[in-house]
Amino acid sequence: QVQLEESGGGSVQAGGSLRLSCTASGYTIRDPCMAWLRQAPGKKREAVATIDRDGNITYLDSVKGRFTISTDNAENTLTLQMNNLNAEDTAIYYCSAATPTAVELYGCNLRTPIAYRGQGTQVTVSS
């Protein structure tokens, strides 16, 4: 049974930073593909960053240069370092993972179907 649990959300002023973490059980970190998703009020859920087993990474254009996705394979954790946050980054952020079948069909990118998702952690950025 795959379980993903996020931590590290909170409130910050525009220009600030937050670091999100995700611990996984029943799923080997980034094998084959993990992603951070977010959903803002009234908006569709979107992927903001993905990482695959080879360390290949993709980012949503609006977070490039500000967000960094990484893993600690020894600790089986996924992180998202978010810098220079702005009000548009306000959302619930989810740790997520894809199945090998999905990756075979779609690769590991922002459009890869997600099979597993944590409960989410709130990020609020005030301007």
CSV table of C-alpha atoms in Angstrom, one decimal:
chain,number,residue,atom,x,y,z
A,1,GLN,CA,0.0,0.0,0.0
A,2,VAL,CA,1.4,3.3,-1.1
A,3,GLN,CA,1.3,6.1,1.4
A,4,LEU,CA,2.6,9.6,0.8
A,5,GLU,CA,2.7,12.3,3.5
A,6,GLU,CA,3.6,15.9,3.0
A,7,SER,CA,4.9,18.4,5.5
A,8,GLY,CA,6.4,21.9,5.5
A,9,GLY,CA,3.5,24.0,4.3
A,10,GLY,CA,2.6,27.3,6.0
A,11,SER,CA,2.2,31.0,5.5
A,12,VAL,CA,4.8,33.3,4.1
A,13,GLN,CA,5.1,36.8,2.7
A,14,ALA,CA,5.7,37.4,-1.0
A,15,GLY,CA,9.4,36.9,-1.7
A,16,GLY,CA,9.8,34.3,1.0
A,17,SER,CA,10.7,30.7,0.9
A,18,LEU,CA,9.2,27.4,2.0
A,19,ARG,CA,10.5,23.8,1.8
A,20,LEU,CA,8.0,21.0,1.4
A,21,SER,CA,8.9,17.4,2.2
A,22,CYS,CA,7.2,14.1,1.4
A,23,THR,CA,7.8,10.8,3.1
A,24,ALA,CA,6.8,7.7,1.1
A,25,SER,CA,6.0,4.2,2.2
A,26,GLY,CA,5.2,1.4,-0.2
A,27,TYR,CA,6.8,3.3,-3.0
A,28,THR,CA,10.5,3.8,-3.8
A,29,ILE,CA,11.2,7.5,-4.2
A,30,ARG,CA,11.1,8.6,-7.8
A,31,ASP,CA,11.0,5.0,-9.1
A,32,PRO,CA,9.7,5.5,-11.6
A,33,CYS,CA,8.2,9.0,-11.3
A,34,MET,CA,7.1,11.4,-8.7
A,35,ALA,CA,5.6,14.9,-8.9
A,36,TRP,CA,4.5,17.8,-6.8
A,37,LEU,CA,1.0,19.0,-7.7
A,38,ARG,CA,-0.9,22.0,-6.5
A,39,GLN,CA,-4.5,23.2,-6.6
A,40,ALA,CA,-5.4,26.8,-6.0
A,41,PRO,CA,-8.9,27.8,-5.0
A,42,GLY,CA,-11.2,27.7,-8.0
A,43,LYS,CA,-8.5,26.3,-10.3
A,44,LYS,CA,-7.7,22.9,-11.7
A,45,ARG,CA,-5.0,20.8,-10.1
A,46,GLU,CA,-1.7,21.1,-11.9
A,47,ALA,CA,1.7,19.5,-11.8
A,48,VAL,CA,4.5,21.9,-10.9
A,49,ALA,CA,7.6,19.6,-10.9
A,50,THR,CA,8.4,16.0,-11.7
A,51,ILE,CA,11.4,13.8,-11.2
A,52,ASP,CA,12.1,10.3,-12.6
A,53,ARG,CA,14.4,7.4,-11.6
A,54,ASP,CA,17.2,8.8,-13.7
A,55,GLY,CA,17.0,12.2,-12.1
A,56,ASN,CA,15.4,13.9,-15.1
A,57,ILE,CA,13.3,16.9,-14.0
A,58,THR,CA,10.6,19.0,-15.5
A,59,TYR,CA,9.0,22.2,-14.1
A,60,LEU,CA,5.9,24.2,-14.8
A,61,ASP,CA,7.1,27.4,-16.6
A,62,SER,CA,5.8,29.7,-13.9
A,63,VAL,CA,8.0,28.1,-11.2
A,64,LYS,CA,11.2,27.6,-13.2
A,65,GLY,CA,14.1,29.3,-11.5
A,66,ARG,CA,12.2,29.5,-8.2
A,67,PHE,CA,11.3,25.9,-7.3
A,68,THR,CA,13.7,22.9,-7.0
A,69,ILE,CA,12.5,19.3,-6.7
A,70,SER,CA,14.9,16.8,-5.2
A,71,THR,CA,15.1,13.5,-3.5
A,72,ASP,CA,16.9,11.9,-0.6
A,73,ASN,CA,16.9,8.3,-1.7
A,74,ALA,CA,18.4,7.0,1.6
A,75,GLU,CA,15.5,8.6,3.5
A,76,ASN,CA,13.0,7.9,0.8
A,77,THR,CA,11.8,11.5,0.8
A,78,LEU,CA,10.9,14.0,-1.9
A,79,THR,CA,11.3,17.7,-1.4
A,80,LEU,CA,10.3,20.9,-3.0
A,81,GLN,CA,12.3,24.0,-2.3
A,82,MET,CA,10.2,27.1,-3.1
A,83,ASN,CA,11.9,30.5,-3.3
A,84,ASN,CA,10.7,33.9,-4.2
A,85,LEU,CA,7.1,32.9,-3.6
A,86,ASN,CA,4.3,35.1,-4.9
A,87,ALA,CA,0.5,35.2,-4.3
A,88,GLU,CA,-0.1,33.0,-7.3
A,89,ASP,CA,1.7,30.2,-5.6
A,90,THR,CA,-1.0,30.0,-2.9
A,91,ALA,CA,-2.5,26.5,-3.1
A,92,ILE,CA,-2.7,23.1,-1.6
A,93,TYR,CA,0.5,21.2,-2.6
A,94,TYR,CA,0.4,17.4,-3.0
A,95,CYS,CA,3.1,14.8,-3.2
A,96,SER,CA,2.3,12.3,-5.9
A,97,ALA,CA,3.5,9.3,-7.7
A,98,ALA,CA,2.9,7.4,-11.0
A,99,THR,CA,2.8,3.8,-11.8
A,100,PRO,CA,5.4,2.1,-14.1
A,101,THR,CA,2.6,1.5,-16.7
A,102,ALA,CA,1.8,5.2,-16.8
A,103,VAL,CA,5.4,6.1,-17.3
A,104,GLU,CA,5.8,3.6,-20.1
A,105,LEU,CA,2.8,5.2,-21.9
A,106,TYR,CA,3.4,8.9,-21.1
A,107,GLY,CA,6.9,9.3,-19.8
A,108,CYS,CA,7.5,11.2,-16.6
A,109,ASN,CA,6.4,14.8,-17.2
A,110,LEU,CA,3.8,17.3,-16.1
A,111,ARG,CA,1.0,15.4,-17.9
A,112,THR,CA,1.8,11.9,-16.6
A,113,PRO,CA,-1.3,10.4,-14.9
A,114,ILE,CA,-1.0,10.2,-11.2
A,115,ALA,CA,-1.9,7.1,-9.2
A,116,TYR,CA,-1.0,8.0,-5.7
A,117,ARG,CA,-1.4,11.3,-3.9
A,118,GLY,CA,-0.9,12.5,-0.3
A,119,GLN,CA,-3.4,14.6,1.7
A,120,GLY,CA,-1.8,17.8,0.8
A,121,THR,CA,-0.2,20.7,2.7
A,122,GLN,CA,-1.4,24.3,2.5
A,123,VAL,CA,0.9,27.0,1.2
A,124,THR,CA,-0.3,30.6,1.6
A,125,VAL,CA,1.6,33.6,0.2
A,126,SER,CA,0.5,37.0,1.2
A,127,SER,CA,1.4,40.1,-0.8
